[in-house]
C-alpha cells in the first residue's frame, strides 16, 4: 500500500470497482439493463486515487454517484448537481458544479466525478516523501490550488482579472456591501498579490500569495482517504 | 414563617422593601376579627408564592449575568447559577439556620426535567442524530456501563485497602453509586457545549449520548438499588439476567411509548384546524403524558419524551399554523431555559445543608479522579473502535473535548437524593460526593473547557497576519470544501434513509399530515408560489395598464449576472454596528481576534477597512455558521438570511443562464427541431417516460410563454424578492438541508442550463416538457391562482419560478414531481 497504483492500472482498483458493482446494484435497486456504462467504468482504473482508497469508499461514492444520476445513464449532468439542495445555498455552488465538467462537455462519468473529487483527498505522509518522478498526483498542493484558481478564472487565460475577482467577491459577500467597497477590496486584493504589475493575478502569483496557507489541510476532506 | 423571612431577605437583596415579613407576622391578628375588608392571607398563597419568587429571582439573576458579556463569555451560566444558589442558600441558612429549600427528586423529575428533554427532542437535528445513531448508542450504552462498573469497582477496591476508613457499604453500594455517578448529564452538557463551538458531529454525539444514557442509568440504578435492598447474599445469576433483560425492556419500551405518543400527537394536530388557539397546548400536554406514562410503566421516561419530540416534530410543524409553531418554539425554549436556570440554582441552594454533608476526603477525591480517568479511557477505546467504521473520523481534539465534556449534573443529584437512608447506609457520603462531583464538573470543567478548545484550535493554526488574499481565498476554500462534501454526500446511510422516506411518504405522511400540509410541505416551493403569484398579479396589472401583453416581448438587454445585485436594497442594509456586535457575540471567534490584532498593527487604515468589510460581510461557510441546537436561542434567523440570499442569487443566476441561452435563439424557427430532439431524447429515455405523446404544438406554446415570463420576472423579481421574503417564516431554508434529496425518482431533468451549449439545452429541456405524462399531476404544482379571471387563467404557465425550483421539487420526492408545467394541455 505504500505506492500509488499508477503502474498497475488494472490492478487493485479495477477489481475494487468490479467488486463494488454488484453491491451498488443491490443498494440502488438499479436495473441490470443499465449495466453498460458501468462496465465502462470498471475498465478504467481510478489510478489517480491512490491505492489507499478503500473499497468501501469507492462503493460509497459510487452509490452516491448513482443516486445523483437521475437520468440513469451512467453520467451526471449539470442538472443532476444542481438538484443537490445544499449547493443552492452555497455561494460558489454553481462554479463548483462547472468545475466537474471538462471544457465543452455537459456530462461527467464516474471516472470524471472521481477525478474531480480526487483533488480533495488528503495528502498522506507516505505520499509526501514519495519521489517526484511520477506524474503529480491530483491531490497535490499545486493541483488543489489550481482547482480553486480555475473557479475564478472564467475565461481561462490563466489570470484572474479584476472583473473575475469582482464576480466571485460579489458571490461571496452579502447584499449589504456597496459596489465601491467591493471594488476597492478587489483592487487591494489584486495589488497585494500582483507582482508583475498587470493588474491581474496569475497562477504563479496566486500560489505565491497563498504560500503560508495550509492548503493541504484546508482543501482536503477527511473521508476521502 | 421561616420561609417568609427568607423571602423577605431575598427581597431585601433585590433592593425591594422587606415589609412582607413584618406584615405577615401580623396577619393572625386580623383573622380574629369579624370581618376585614382587606385581609392578609399569606399562608393561603405561601407555596406558589415562594415558587414564583424563586423563579423570579433566578430570572432576574440571569438578566444580571447577561448585563456583562465579559462575565458570561468566560464563566458558563450554569456555574454562575450554582454559585448564586450557594450564596442565596447561605443567606437563608444564616437567617434561619435551616435549609428549607432543596431540589427534591419529585420536583426535578416531574416538573423540571421534562421541559428540558422535550425541548432537546423537539429541536433535535434529526438527520444528524440518526446519521450518528450508532456512535451515540455505543457511547451511551457501553460508555455508561463502563463508567459505572469501573468507577464502582475501583472505589470498592480502594476501600478494601482501608484508605477511606470505615464505611458501611458493600460492593453493591459502590456499584450503585458508580451507576448514578456515571451518566453524563443532558442538562449540564448542553449548558456548556452550547457555548463552545464544536463541530456538528461531535456536538450531536455528546448531546445524543447524554440524552440516551438515561435508560442505562435508570436500569443500572434500579437494578443495584434492588440488589442492595435484597442483600448481596441473595443476588443470583437469574437476578443479573433479569437486570439485563430489564435494560432492553426499559429502553425499548420507553422509546416505543415515545413513538406512540408522537403518533398520537401528530394525529391530533392534524385535526386542530378550528381550534388554533389551543394547538400549542396539545404539543406540551401529549408529550408530557408520554413522559408520565413511561414513568408509570417504569420505563425510561427521558427516552419516551425525547423520542416523542424527535418523531413528532416533522408532522407537528407541518400541521400547526405558523403562529402556533412560533408559540410552541418560544414556549418550549422558555420553559426549558427556565427549568435549567432553576435546576442549577437549586443545586446550589441544596448544597447548603449541614445535615447532608459527610466528608471523606479519600472517597471524594478518588471519585473525581476515577470518573475523569475512566471517562478518558472509555472515550479513547470506543472512539478507536468507532473510527474503524466511521466515514467521518473522530480526531484527537474531538476525543479530548468528549472526555472533558463529560459533565455530571442534576440527574445524578436527584438519583442520589432518592436513595433510602435505611437501605444505603452511606447515603450522606454519596450525596455529598455527588454534589462535589457535580460542582466540580459544572464549575471547573465548564470554566476551562472553552479555553481548552480555543487552545487546541489555536495550537493547530498558528497566529499570523492574514493577508486580504488569504482571507478571501481561504473563505472560498471553505465554500468549495463544503460544496464537495455535499456533492460526495459525506454522511452515509443513504439506503436506509431512502427506505424510510419512502415509507414516510407512502404511509405516515398520509395519515399524520393535513392534506394542505402534504401539498405544501416544501416551504421553498411555497415561497416560490408566492413569488409566482405576485409575478402573475403584477404581470396582469401591467398588462391591463398597457392594454396588451406585448411589452413582455421586448428582448431584455442586460443579461449580466451582476447587475441585479449591484445596489443594496435599502431595507436590508444593517448598520455595521449591529454586525460588529453579532460578530463579537460569537463566543469563540478566532477571526475576530485576528482582526483586532490586525487593527493594532496596521497603520494603513484603508487596508484595515477592506479587511474589516470582508470580515463582516463574507458569507460564512456552512459548518461555521450552523448552530445545531440551542436551548436559549430561537435560531437561524441570521443564517437563514444568508441562505436565502444565496439561494435567491443562485436560482436567479441559473435562471439568467437559462434565459440567455434561449434568447440567443430564434426560437420560432427551431421549435420543430427542438421538438424532434425532444422526441428522440424521449425515446432514449423511454424507460423513464412511459408515453411521450404530447400534442406537438404544446411545447411551442409553452416555450414562448415561459420565455415571456422569464423576461418579465427579471424586471419584477429584482424588486420583489427581498421584500417578499424578508417577512417570510424564518425556517424555510432550514428545511432545504434537511430534506432527503436522495429519494428522487429518475427521469426528470432540471431546466436550468449553463449558458454555453445550445444542443444540450434542448436535450435537457425535453424530458422536462414531457415529464407531465409520467404521473398524475401533483396538486402542488397545479395550484391555481385563486379566483382567477379568464385571462388570468391563461397566464398560469407563468410558472417560471416553479421552474427554477425544480431542483427542490425533485428533492422532494416522486409525489412532488413538477410534471405539470403545461397546465394548458389539460385546461385548454
PDB file of N, CA and C in Angstrom, chain B residues 235-265:
ATOM      1  N   UNK B 235     -28.339 -12.205  45.738  1.00  0.00           N
ATOM      2  CA  UNK B 235     -28.266 -11.900  44.307  1.00  0.00           C
ATOM      3  C   UNK B 235     -27.791 -13.130  43.552  1.00  0.00           C
ATOM      4  N   UNK B 236     -28.611 -13.583  42.659  1.00  0.00           N
ATOM      5  CA  UNK B 236     -28.253 -14.783  41.915  1.00  0.00           C
ATOM      6  C   UNK B 236     -28.043 -14.446  40.447  1.00  0.00           C
ATOM      7  N   UNK B 237     -27.639 -15.444  39.734  1.00  0.00           N
ATOM      8  CA  UNK B 237     -27.449 -15.260  38.302  1.00  0.00           C
ATOM      9  C   UNK B 237     -28.728 -14.841  37.608  1.00  0.00           C
ATOM     10  N   UNK B 238     -29.834 -15.416  38.089  1.00  0.00           N
ATOM     11  CA  UNK B 238     -31.111 -15.085  37.465  1.00  0.00           C
ATOM     12  C   UNK B 238     -31.430 -13.615  37.649  1.00  0.00           C
ATOM     13  N   UNK B 239     -31.114 -13.119  38.809  1.00  0.00           N
ATOM     14  CA  UNK B 239     -31.363 -11.697  39.061  1.00  0.00           C
ATOM     15  C   UNK B 239     -30.569 -10.840  38.085  1.00  0.00           C
ATOM     16  N   UNK B 240     -29.314 -11.229  37.872  1.00  0.00           N
ATOM     17  CA  UNK B 240     -28.482 -10.468  36.940  1.00  0.00           C
ATOM     18  C   UNK B 240     -29.072 -10.514  35.540  1.00  0.00           C
ATOM     19  N   UNK B 241     -29.521 -11.708  35.170  1.00  0.00           N
ATOM     20  CA  UNK B 241     -30.115 -11.867  33.845  1.00  0.00           C
ATOM     21  C   UNK B 241     -31.335 -10.972  33.710  1.00  0.00           C
ATOM     22  N   UNK B 242     -32.128 -10.954  34.799  1.00  0.00           N
ATOM     23  CA  UNK B 242     -33.309 -10.096  34.807  1.00  0.00           C
ATOM     24  C   UNK B 242     -32.907  -8.647  34.589  1.00  0.00           C
ATOM     25  N   UNK B 243     -31.811  -8.287  35.223  1.00  0.00           N
ATOM     26  CA  UNK B 243     -31.328  -6.919  35.077  1.00  0.00           C
ATOM     27  C   UNK B 243     -31.037  -6.590  33.620  1.00  0.00           C
ATOM     28  N   UNK B 244     -30.354  -7.546  32.946  1.00  0.00           N
ATOM     29  CA  UNK B 244     -30.005  -7.295  31.544  1.00  0.00           C
ATOM     30  C   UNK B 244     -31.260  -7.202  30.690  1.00  0.00           C
ATOM     31  N   UNK B 245     -32.196  -8.132  30.961  1.00  0.00           N
ATOM     32  CA  UNK B 245     -33.452  -8.080  30.202  1.00  0.00           C
ATOM     33  C   UNK B 245     -34.148  -6.763  30.443  1.00  0.00           C
ATOM     34  N   UNK B 246     -34.144  -6.344  31.689  1.00  0.00           N
ATOM     35  CA  UNK B 246     -34.873  -5.121  32.009  1.00  0.00           C
ATOM     36  C   UNK B 246     -34.271  -3.922  31.296  1.00  0.00           C
ATOM     37  N   UNK B 247     -32.987  -4.007  30.991  1.00  0.00           N
ATOM     38  CA  UNK B 247     -32.396  -2.898  30.227  1.00  0.00           C
ATOM     39  C   UNK B 247     -33.089  -2.740  28.876  1.00  0.00           C
ATOM     40  N   UNK B 248     -33.242  -3.868  28.205  1.00  0.00           N
ATOM     41  CA  UNK B 248     -33.866  -3.794  26.881  1.00  0.00           C
ATOM     42  C   UNK B 248     -35.325  -3.363  26.994  1.00  0.00           C
ATOM     43  N   UNK B 249     -35.999  -3.920  28.009  1.00  0.00           N
ATOM     44  CA  UNK B 249     -37.403  -3.564  28.177  1.00  0.00           C
ATOM     45  C   UNK B 249     -37.536  -2.083  28.459  1.00  0.00           C
ATOM     46  N   UNK B 250     -36.715  -1.599  29.379  1.00  0.00           N
ATOM     47  CA  UNK B 250     -36.840  -0.197  29.776  1.00  0.00           C
ATOM     48  C   UNK B 250     -36.523   0.740  28.617  1.00  0.00           C
ATOM     49  N   UNK B 251     -35.440   0.444  27.905  1.00  0.00           N
ATOM     50  CA  UNK B 251     -35.055   1.382  26.849  1.00  0.00           C
ATOM     51  C   UNK B 251     -35.986   1.280  25.649  1.00  0.00           C
ATOM     52  N   UNK B 252     -36.191   0.069  25.164  1.00  0.00           N
ATOM     53  CA  UNK B 252     -37.063  -0.067  24.000  1.00  0.00           C
ATOM     54  C   UNK B 252     -38.489   0.327  24.342  1.00  0.00           C
ATOM     55  N   UNK B 253     -38.936  -0.069  25.530  1.00  0.00           N
ATOM     56  CA  UNK B 253     -40.284   0.296  25.952  1.00  0.00           C
ATOM     57  C   UNK B 253     -40.457   1.802  25.995  1.00  0.00           C
ATOM     58  N   UNK B 254     -39.483   2.464  26.599  1.00  0.00           N
ATOM     59  CA  UNK B 254     -39.559   3.919  26.668  1.00  0.00           C
ATOM     60  C   UNK B 254     -39.633   4.533  25.283  1.00  0.00           C
ATOM     61  N   UNK B 255     -38.776   4.008  24.391  1.00  0.00           N
ATOM     62  CA  UNK B 255     -38.778   4.533  23.025  1.00  0.00           C
ATOM     63  C   UNK B 255     -40.129   4.330  22.365  1.00  0.00           C
ATOM     64  N   UNK B 256     -40.674   3.128  22.558  1.00  0.00           N
ATOM     65  CA  UNK B 256     -41.963   2.839  21.919  1.00  0.00           C
ATOM     66  C   UNK B 256     -43.060   3.734  22.466  1.00  0.00           C
ATOM     67  N   UNK B 257     -43.059   3.917  23.779  1.00  0.00           N
ATOM     68  CA  UNK B 257     -44.054   4.814  24.359  1.00  0.00           C
ATOM     69  C   UNK B 257     -43.933   6.192  23.712  1.00  0.00           C
ATOM     70  N   UNK B 258     -42.699   6.649  23.571  1.00  0.00           N
ATOM     71  CA  UNK B 258     -42.478   7.951  22.946  1.00  0.00           C
ATOM     72  C   UNK B 258     -43.010   7.989  21.536  1.00  0.00           C
ATOM     73  N   UNK B 259     -42.718   6.947  20.783  1.00  0.00           N
ATOM     74  CA  UNK B 259     -43.155   6.926  19.390  1.00  0.00           C
ATOM     75  C   UNK B 259     -44.671   6.882  19.308  1.00  0.00           C
ATOM     76  N   UNK B 260     -45.254   6.099  20.214  1.00  0.00           N
ATOM     77  CA  UNK B 260     -46.711   6.014  20.219  1.00  0.00           C
ATOM     78  C   UNK B 260     -47.333   7.388  20.456  1.00  0.00           C
ATOM     79  N   UNK B 261     -46.813   8.089  21.458  1.00  0.00           N
ATOM     80  CA  UNK B 261     -47.391   9.397  21.749  1.00  0.00           C
ATOM     81  C   UNK B 261     -47.081  10.399  20.645  1.00  0.00           C
ATOM     82  N   UNK B 262     -45.960  10.236  20.007  1.00  0.00           N
ATOM     83  CA  UNK B 262     -45.644  11.116  18.877  1.00  0.00           C
ATOM     84  C   UNK B 262     -46.666  10.915  17.771  1.00  0.00           C
ATOM     85  N   UNK B 263     -47.007   9.669  17.552  1.00  0.00           N
ATOM     86  CA  UNK B 263     -48.014   9.345  16.550  1.00  0.00           C
ATOM     87  C   UNK B 263     -49.343   9.995  16.911  1.00  0.00           C
ATOM     88  N   UNK B 264     -49.689   9.821  18.175  1.00  0.00           N
ATOM     89  CA  UNK B 264     -50.939  10.383  18.668  1.00  0.00           C
ATOM     90  C   UNK B 264     -50.949  11.894  18.495  1.00  0.00           C
ATOM     91  N   UNK B 265     -49.850  12.497  18.878  1.00  0.00           N
ATOM     92  CA  UNK B 265     -49.754  13.957  18.809  1.00  0.00           C
ATOM     93  C   UNK B 265     -49.859  14.439  17.375  1.00  0.00           C
TER      94      UNK B 265
END
